PDB file of C-alpha atoms in Angstrom:
ATOM      1  CA  ASP C  27      36.116 102.910 -59.166  1.00  0.00           C
ATOM      2  CA  GLY C  28      37.239  99.971 -61.112  1.00  0.00           C
ATOM      3  CA  GLY C  29      36.846 100.037 -64.984  1.00  0.00           C
ATOM      4  CA  ILE C  30      38.854 101.178 -68.245  1.00  0.00           C
ATOM      5  CA  THR C  31      39.971 104.361 -68.989  1.00  0.00           C
ATOM      6  CA  GLN C  32      40.732 105.895 -72.320  1.00  0.00           C
ATOM      7  CA  SER C  33      42.664 109.599 -72.946  1.00  0.00           C
ATOM      8  CA  PRO C  34      42.870 111.641 -74.519  1.00  0.00           C
ATOM      9  CA  LYS C  35      38.596 111.615 -75.257  1.00  0.00           C
ATOM     10  CA  TYR C  36      39.375 114.076 -78.707  1.00  0.00           C
ATOM     11  CA  LEU C  37      42.904 113.902 -80.590  1.00  0.00           C
ATOM     12  CA  PHE C  38      43.772 115.669 -83.575  1.00  0.00           C
ATOM     13  CA  ARG C  39      46.762 115.032 -85.637  1.00  0.00           C
ATOM     14  CA  LYS C  40      48.441 116.219 -89.229  1.00  0.00           C
ATOM     15  CA  GLU C  41      49.129 114.099 -91.699  1.00  0.00           C
ATOM     16  CA  GLY C  42      52.765 112.303 -91.242  1.00  0.00           C
ATOM     17  CA  GLN C  43      52.648 112.532 -87.671  1.00  0.00           C
ATOM     18  CA  ASN C  44      52.442 109.374 -84.986  1.00  0.00           C
ATOM     19  CA  VAL C  45      50.220 109.576 -82.036  1.00  0.00           C
ATOM     20  CA  THR C  46      49.441 107.238 -79.608  1.00  0.00           C
ATOM     21  CA  LEU C  47      46.372 106.278 -77.893  1.00  0.00           C
ATOM     22  CA  SER C  48      46.330 105.652 -73.723  1.00  0.00           C
ATOM     23  CA  CYS C  49      44.191 102.289 -72.406  1.00  0.00           C
ATOM     24  CA  GLU C  50      44.314 101.611 -68.817  1.00  0.00           C
ATOM     25  CA  GLN C  51      42.474  99.066 -67.492  1.00  0.00           C
ATOM     26  CA  ASN C  52      42.107  98.196 -63.403  1.00  0.00           C
ATOM     27  CA  LEU C  53      39.729  95.306 -63.164  1.00  0.00           C
ATOM     28  CA  ASN C  54      42.640  92.907 -63.545  1.00  0.00           C
ATOM     29  CA  HIS C  55      41.968  91.241 -66.434  1.00  0.00           C
ATOM     30  CA  ASP C  56      44.345  89.338 -68.682  1.00  0.00           C
ATOM     31  CA  ALA C  57      43.344  90.176 -72.255  1.00  0.00           C
ATOM     32  CA  MET C  58      42.998  93.804 -73.942  1.00  0.00           C
ATOM     33  CA  TYR C  59      42.012  94.702 -77.419  1.00  0.00           C
ATOM     34  CA  TRP C  60      41.991  97.608 -79.499  1.00  0.00           C
ATOM     35  CA  TYR C  61      39.235  98.077 -82.036  1.00  0.00           C
ATOM     36  CA  ARG C  62      38.143 100.813 -84.573  1.00  0.00           C
ATOM     37  CA  GLN C  63      34.633 102.314 -85.679  1.00  0.00           C
ATOM     38  CA  ASP C  64      34.296 104.286 -88.277  1.00  0.00           C
ATOM     39  CA  PRO C  65      30.697 106.140 -89.074  1.00  0.00           C
ATOM     40  CA  GLY C  66      27.879 104.145 -89.360  1.00  0.00           C
ATOM     41  CA  GLN C  67      29.585 100.641 -88.861  1.00  0.00           C
ATOM     42  CA  GLY C  68      30.628  98.207 -86.288  1.00  0.00           C
ATOM     43  CA  LEU C  69      33.829  97.331 -84.734  1.00  0.00           C
ATOM     44  CA  ARG C  70      36.707  95.743 -85.977  1.00  0.00           C
ATOM     45  CA  LEU C  71      39.667  94.577 -84.190  1.00  0.00           C
ATOM     46  CA  ILE C  72      43.272  95.836 -84.363  1.00  0.00           C
ATOM     47  CA  TYR C  73      45.235  94.006 -81.952  1.00  0.00           C
ATOM     48  CA  TYR C  74      44.668  92.202 -78.808  1.00  0.00           C
ATOM     49  CA  SER C  75      46.883  90.467 -75.924  1.00  0.00           C
ATOM     50  CA  GLN C  76      46.259  87.986 -73.641  1.00  0.00           C
ATOM     51  CA  ILE C  77      49.255  88.762 -71.518  1.00  0.00           C
ATOM     52  CA  VAL C  78      51.735  90.986 -70.725  1.00  0.00           C
ATOM     53  CA  ASN C  79      54.840  90.918 -73.646  1.00  0.00           C
ATOM     54  CA  ASP C  80      52.731  89.338 -75.663  1.00  0.00           C
ATOM     55  CA  PHE C  81      49.968  90.831 -78.437  1.00  0.00           C
ATOM     56  CA  GLN C  82      48.689  89.536 -81.726  1.00  0.00           C
ATOM     57  CA  LYS C  83      47.172  91.393 -85.081  1.00  0.00           C
ATOM     58  CA  GLY C  84      43.611  91.582 -85.474  1.00  0.00           C
ATOM     59  CA  ASP C  85      41.803  92.270 -88.802  1.00  0.00           C
ATOM     60  CA  ILE C  86      43.009  95.474 -89.690  1.00  0.00           C
ATOM     61  CA  ALA C  87      46.494  95.800 -87.764  1.00  0.00           C
ATOM     62  CA  GLU C  88      48.105  97.640 -91.008  1.00  0.00           C
ATOM     63  CA  GLY C  89      49.616 101.031 -89.811  1.00  0.00           C
ATOM     64  CA  TYR C  90      49.161 100.285 -85.949  1.00  0.00           C
ATOM     65  CA  SER C  91      51.463  99.480 -83.369  1.00  0.00           C
ATOM     66  CA  VAL C  92      51.066  98.243 -79.674  1.00  0.00           C
ATOM     67  CA  SER C  93      52.631  97.331 -76.798  1.00  0.00           C
ATOM     68  CA  ARG C  94      52.055  95.418 -73.585  1.00  0.00           C
ATOM     69  CA  GLU C  95      54.902  96.242 -70.981  1.00  0.00           C
ATOM     70  CA  LYS C  96      52.024  96.062 -68.102  1.00  0.00           C
ATOM     71  CA  LYS C  97      48.892  94.081 -67.003  1.00  0.00           C
ATOM     72  CA  GLU C  98      46.821  97.369 -66.579  1.00  0.00           C
ATOM     73  CA  SER C  99      47.860  99.105 -70.034  1.00  0.00           C
ATOM     74  CA  PHE C 100      47.934  98.662 -73.557  1.00  0.00           C
ATOM     75  CA  PRO C 101      48.636 101.856 -76.053  1.00  0.00           C
ATOM     76  CA  LEU C 102      47.958 101.598 -79.053  1.00  0.00           C
ATOM     77  CA  THR C 103      49.929 103.937 -81.932  1.00  0.00           C
ATOM     78  CA  VAL C 104      48.537 105.450 -85.371  1.00  0.00           C
ATOM     79  CA  THR C 105      51.458 105.284 -87.218  1.00  0.00           C
ATOM     80  CA  SER C 106      51.726 107.636 -90.495  1.00  0.00           C
ATOM     81  CA  ALA C 107      51.815 104.578 -92.524  1.00  0.00           C
ATOM     82  CA  GLN C 108      48.032 104.237 -91.628  1.00  0.00           C
ATOM     83  CA  LYS C 109      45.995 105.632 -94.898  1.00  0.00           C
ATOM     84  CA  ASN C 110      42.626 106.677 -93.275  1.00  0.00           C
ATOM     85  CA  PRO C 111      43.043 107.118 -89.439  1.00  0.00           C
ATOM     86  CA  THR C 112      40.312 109.474 -88.854  1.00  0.00           C
ATOM     87  CA  ALA C 113      37.720 107.162 -86.771  1.00  0.00           C
ATOM     88  CA  PHE C 114      36.431 106.017 -83.095  1.00  0.00           C
ATOM     89  CA  TYR C 115      38.978 103.889 -81.188  1.00  0.00           C
ATOM     90  CA  LEU C 116      37.613 101.989 -78.641  1.00  0.00           C
ATOM     91  CA  CYS C 117      39.792  99.661 -75.833  1.00  0.00           C
ATOM     92  CA  ALA C 118      38.344  96.529 -74.040  1.00  0.00           C
ATOM     93  CA  SER C 119      39.368  94.065 -71.823  1.00  0.00           C
ATOM     94  CA  SER C 120      37.994  90.783 -70.482  1.00  0.00           C
ATOM     95  CA  ILE C 121      39.295  87.752 -68.332  1.00  0.00           C
ATOM     96  CA  ILE C 122      40.957  85.182 -70.506  1.00  0.00           C
ATOM     97  CA  HIS C 123      38.858  82.203 -72.133  1.00  0.00           C
ATOM     98  CA  ALA C 124      35.825  83.686 -70.685  1.00  0.00           C
ATOM     99  CA  ASP C 125      32.762  85.847 -71.575  1.00  0.00           C
ATOM    100  CA  THR C 126      32.415  89.419 -71.412  1.00  0.00           C
ATOM    101  CA  GLN C 127      34.316  92.210 -72.663  1.00  0.00           C
ATOM    102  CA  TYR C 128      34.116  95.433 -70.932  1.00  0.00           C
ATOM    103  CA  PHE C 129      35.014  98.712 -73.129  1.00  0.00           C
ATOM    104  CA  GLY C 130      36.416 101.970 -72.354  1.00  0.00           C
ATOM    105  CA  PRO C 131      34.748 105.309 -73.136  1.00  0.00           C
ATOM    106  CA  GLY C 132      36.572 105.591 -76.688  1.00  0.00           C
ATOM    107  CA  THR C 133      38.998 108.253 -78.384  1.00  0.00           C
ATOM    108  CA  ARG C 134      38.018 110.447 -81.445  1.00  0.00           C
ATOM    109  CA  LEU C 135      41.077 110.538 -83.820  1.00  0.00           C
ATOM    110  CA  THR C 136      40.853 113.224 -86.479  1.00  0.00           C
ATOM    111  CA  VAL C 137      43.618 113.672 -89.079  1.00  0.00           C
ATOM    112  CA  LEU C 138      43.452 117.098 -90.660  1.00  0.00           C
TER     113      LEU C 138
ATOM    114  CA  GLY E 171      35.211  84.997 -91.844  1.00  0.00           C
ATOM    115  CA  ILE E 172      32.530  85.037 -90.080  1.00  0.00           C
ATOM    116  CA  GLN E 173      29.397  86.944 -90.702  1.00  0.00           C
ATOM    117  CA  VAL E 174      27.427  88.957 -88.222  1.00  0.00           C
ATOM    118  CA  GLU E 175      23.790  90.341 -89.934  1.00  0.00           C
ATOM    119  CA  GLN E 176      21.596  92.530 -87.858  1.00  0.00           C
ATOM    120  CA  SER E 177      17.974  93.464 -88.424  1.00  0.00           C
ATOM    121  CA  PRO E 178      16.484  96.082 -89.182  1.00  0.00           C
ATOM    122  CA  PRO E 179      19.081  98.731 -89.738  1.00  0.00           C
ATOM    123  CA  ASP E 180      16.992 101.258 -88.163  1.00  0.00           C
ATOM    124  CA  LEU E 181      13.725 101.395 -86.251  1.00  0.00           C
ATOM    125  CA  ILE E 182      11.714 103.753 -84.815  1.00  0.00           C
ATOM    126  CA  LEU E 183       9.531 103.499 -82.138  1.00  0.00           C
ATOM    127  CA  GLN E 184       6.776 105.526 -80.580  1.00  0.00           C
ATOM    128  CA  GLU E 185       7.339 105.474 -76.604  1.00  0.00           C
ATOM    129  CA  GLY E 186       6.319 102.302 -74.982  1.00  0.00           C
ATOM    130  CA  ALA E 187       6.016 100.155 -77.886  1.00  0.00           C
ATOM    131  CA  ASN E 188       7.856  96.874 -78.058  1.00  0.00           C
ATOM    132  CA  SER E 189      10.321  95.995 -80.251  1.00  0.00           C
ATOM    133  CA  THR E 190      12.858  92.500 -81.253  1.00  0.00           C
ATOM    134  CA  LEU E 191      16.026  93.282 -82.826  1.00  0.00           C
ATOM    135  CA  ARG E 192      17.708  89.981 -84.752  1.00  0.00           C
ATOM    136  CA  CYS E 193      21.373  88.928 -85.239  1.00  0.00           C
ATOM    137  CA  ASN E 194      22.055  86.340 -87.361  1.00  0.00           C
ATOM    138  CA  PHE E 195      25.672  84.642 -87.623  1.00  0.00           C
ATOM    139  CA  SER E 196      27.129  82.282 -90.186  1.00  0.00           C
ATOM    140  CA  ASP E 197      29.430  80.054 -87.978  1.00  0.00           C
ATOM    141  CA  SER E 198      29.500  77.931 -84.246  1.00  0.00           C
ATOM    142  CA  VAL E 199      30.108  80.551 -81.751  1.00  0.00           C
ATOM    143  CA  ASN E 200      31.059  80.704 -78.046  1.00  0.00           C
ATOM    144  CA  ASN E 201      30.142  84.124 -77.110  1.00  0.00           C
ATOM    145  CA  LEU E 202      27.736  86.200 -78.395  1.00  0.00           C
ATOM    146  CA  GLN E 203      27.258  89.506 -76.671  1.00  0.00           C
ATOM    147  CA  TRP E 204      24.572  92.209 -76.676  1.00  0.00           C
ATOM    148  CA  PHE E 205      25.722  96.172 -77.040  1.00  0.00           C
ATOM    149  CA  HIS E 206      23.832  99.171 -76.652  1.00  0.00           C
ATOM    150  CA  GLN E 207      26.231 102.186 -77.840  1.00  0.00           C
ATOM    151  CA  ASN E 208      24.812 105.650 -76.152  1.00  0.00           C
ATOM    152  CA  PRO E 209      24.958 109.326 -78.209  1.00  0.00           C
ATOM    153  CA  TRP E 210      28.581 109.557 -77.055  1.00  0.00           C
ATOM    154  CA  GLY E 211      29.908 106.460 -78.120  1.00  0.00           C
ATOM    155  CA  GLN E 212      30.169 104.252 -74.915  1.00  0.00           C
ATOM    156  CA  LEU E 213      29.448 100.708 -75.279  1.00  0.00           C
ATOM    157  CA  ILE E 214      27.358  99.348 -72.500  1.00  0.00           C
ATOM    158  CA  ASN E 215      26.941  95.806 -72.216  1.00  0.00           C
ATOM    159  CA  LEU E 216      23.465  94.382 -72.516  1.00  0.00           C
ATOM    160  CA  PHE E 217      23.847  90.938 -72.141  1.00  0.00           C
ATOM    161  CA  TYR E 218      26.269  87.746 -72.140  1.00  0.00           C
ATOM    162  CA  ILE E 219      24.230  85.273 -73.898  1.00  0.00           C
ATOM    163  CA  PRO E 220      26.082  82.627 -76.169  1.00  0.00           C
ATOM    164  CA  SER E 221      22.755  80.316 -75.922  1.00  0.00           C
ATOM    165  CA  GLY E 222      19.095  80.009 -73.829  1.00  0.00           C
ATOM    166  CA  THR E 223      17.257  82.961 -72.412  1.00  0.00           C
ATOM    167  CA  LYS E 224      18.313  85.890 -69.926  1.00  0.00           C
ATOM    168  CA  GLN E 225      16.701  88.745 -68.703  1.00  0.00           C
ATOM    169  CA  ASN E 226      17.151  92.269 -67.244  1.00  0.00           C
ATOM    170  CA  GLY E 227      14.469  94.861 -66.786  1.00  0.00           C
ATOM    171  CA  ARG E 228      12.739  95.576 -69.780  1.00  0.00           C
ATOM    172  CA  LEU E 229      15.061  94.241 -71.638  1.00  0.00           C
ATOM    173  CA  SER E 230      15.558  90.332 -72.544  1.00  0.00           C
ATOM    174  CA  ALA E 231      17.638  88.289 -75.183  1.00  0.00           C
ATOM    175  CA  THR E 232      17.721  84.521 -76.530  1.00  0.00           C
ATOM    176  CA  THR E 233      20.095  82.541 -78.375  1.00  0.00           C
ATOM    177  CA  VAL E 234      19.099  79.663 -80.321  1.00  0.00           C
ATOM    178  CA  ALA E 235      23.035  78.808 -81.122  1.00  0.00           C
ATOM    179  CA  THR E 236      21.955  75.583 -83.096  1.00  0.00           C
ATOM    180  CA  GLU E 237      20.229  77.767 -85.273  1.00  0.00           C
ATOM    181  CA  ARG E 238      22.645  80.564 -85.365  1.00  0.00           C
ATOM    182  CA  TYR E 239      20.477  83.693 -83.884  1.00  0.00           C
ATOM    183  CA  SER E 240      20.007  85.913 -81.448  1.00  0.00           C
ATOM    184  CA  LEU E 241      17.324  87.888 -80.649  1.00  0.00           C
ATOM    185  CA  LEU E 242      17.086  91.322 -78.224  1.00  0.00           C
ATOM    186  CA  TYR E 243      13.214  92.387 -77.147  1.00  0.00           C
ATOM    187  CA  ILE E 244      13.100  95.941 -75.828  1.00  0.00           C
ATOM    188  CA  SER E 245       9.417  96.205 -74.165  1.00  0.00           C
ATOM    189  CA  SER E 246       7.764  99.479 -72.877  1.00  0.00           C
ATOM    190  CA  SER E 247      10.691 101.385 -74.606  1.00  0.00           C
ATOM    191  CA  GLN E 248      11.673 104.496 -73.464  1.00  0.00           C
ATOM    192  CA  THR E 249      13.612 107.704 -74.964  1.00  0.00           C
ATOM    193  CA  THR E 250      16.715 106.846 -73.445  1.00  0.00           C
ATOM    194  CA  ASP E 251      16.691 103.666 -74.999  1.00  0.00           C
ATOM    195  CA  SER E 252      17.612 105.484 -78.207  1.00  0.00           C
ATOM    196  CA  GLY E 253      20.995 104.673 -79.685  1.00  0.00           C
ATOM    197  CA  VAL E 254      22.801 101.912 -81.603  1.00  0.00           C
ATOM    198  CA  TYR E 255      22.307  98.024 -80.608  1.00  0.00           C
ATOM    199  CA  PHE E 256      25.011  95.820 -81.674  1.00  0.00           C
ATOM    200  CA  CYS E 257      25.657  92.391 -81.579  1.00  0.00           C
ATOM    201  CA  ALA E 258      29.042  90.607 -81.393  1.00  0.00           C
ATOM    202  CA  VAL E 259      30.419  86.951 -81.411  1.00  0.00           C
ATOM    203  CA  CYS E 260      33.154  85.038 -80.886  1.00  0.00           C
ATOM    204  CA  LEU E 261      34.139  82.141 -83.111  1.00  0.00           C
ATOM    205  CA  GLN E 262      34.503  78.777 -80.972  1.00  0.00           C
ATOM    206  CA  THR E 263      38.216  78.141 -82.083  1.00  0.00           C
ATOM    207  CA  GLY E 264      40.511  81.047 -81.753  1.00  0.00           C
ATOM    208  CA  ALA E 265      40.973  83.865 -79.454  1.00  0.00           C
ATOM    209  CA  ASN E 266      38.082  86.010 -77.354  1.00  0.00           C
ATOM    210  CA  ASN E 267      38.281  88.337 -79.917  1.00  0.00           C
ATOM    211  CA  LEU E 268      34.919  89.791 -80.780  1.00  0.00           C
ATOM    212  CA  PHE E 269      33.275  90.231 -84.345  1.00  0.00           C
ATOM    213  CA  PHE E 270      31.000  92.790 -84.803  1.00  0.00           C
ATOM    214  CA  GLY E 271      27.558  93.219 -86.846  1.00  0.00           C
ATOM    215  CA  THR E 272      26.512  96.645 -87.739  1.00  0.00           C
ATOM    216  CA  GLY E 273      24.107  97.826 -85.297  1.00  0.00           C
ATOM    217  CA  THR E 274      20.479  98.337 -85.409  1.00  0.00           C
ATOM    218  CA  ARG E 275      19.511 102.266 -85.016  1.00  0.00           C
ATOM    219  CA  LEU E 276      16.589 102.842 -82.294  1.00  0.00           C
ATOM    220  CA  THR E 277      15.213 106.157 -82.238  1.00  0.00           C
ATOM    221  CA  VAL E 278      12.043 106.221 -79.295  1.00  0.00           C
ATOM    222  CA  ILE E 279      10.335 109.209 -79.849  1.00  0.00           C
ATOM    223  CA  PRO E 280       7.876 110.811 -77.074  1.00  0.00           C
TER     224      PRO E 280
END
């Protein structure tokens, strides 16, 4: 099956800990994105990558880091510097310079 | 940055009724998508519609780019249509990253 997978589905973290969220796609898409959703809100862009070994900050990148070592993978690390990390995190991918973004099922992160 | 406004914020329908959801945006765009977010959080693509009209079954969408709005029509609504509908746009300049509205929460009651 072609698509985007995210893991884990639920994640609990203690304050002060870094945590990494996984995003994998087998759609052969060049571009990948990370969004954050807070309750009752739309999505906001954290980071995006248009090509391997390159990525750009989005609107709310502070306290997050990413890497893009492989075309298929775009992991997101939520660092201890992120002041309010509890949220729903969604990964997406698309063909560069074209249209539709496709989303993974998301990861719910809760900081205890 | 670009403003994306959706209306109404909440909508309750009787099963079988029709509805229209609106999305206004403040700048020129080269990509507009409508999504349905189901109760588990999954975002499902409905339409990619930067301009013109498209139909898919009971759903259709129209975007008038020159007037900076898009409409999503749902006909003969079903309980499975419940969820949050998001409009998202991409600016004509810059990367292909989407700016989302705050959504319309639709509840269809039997």
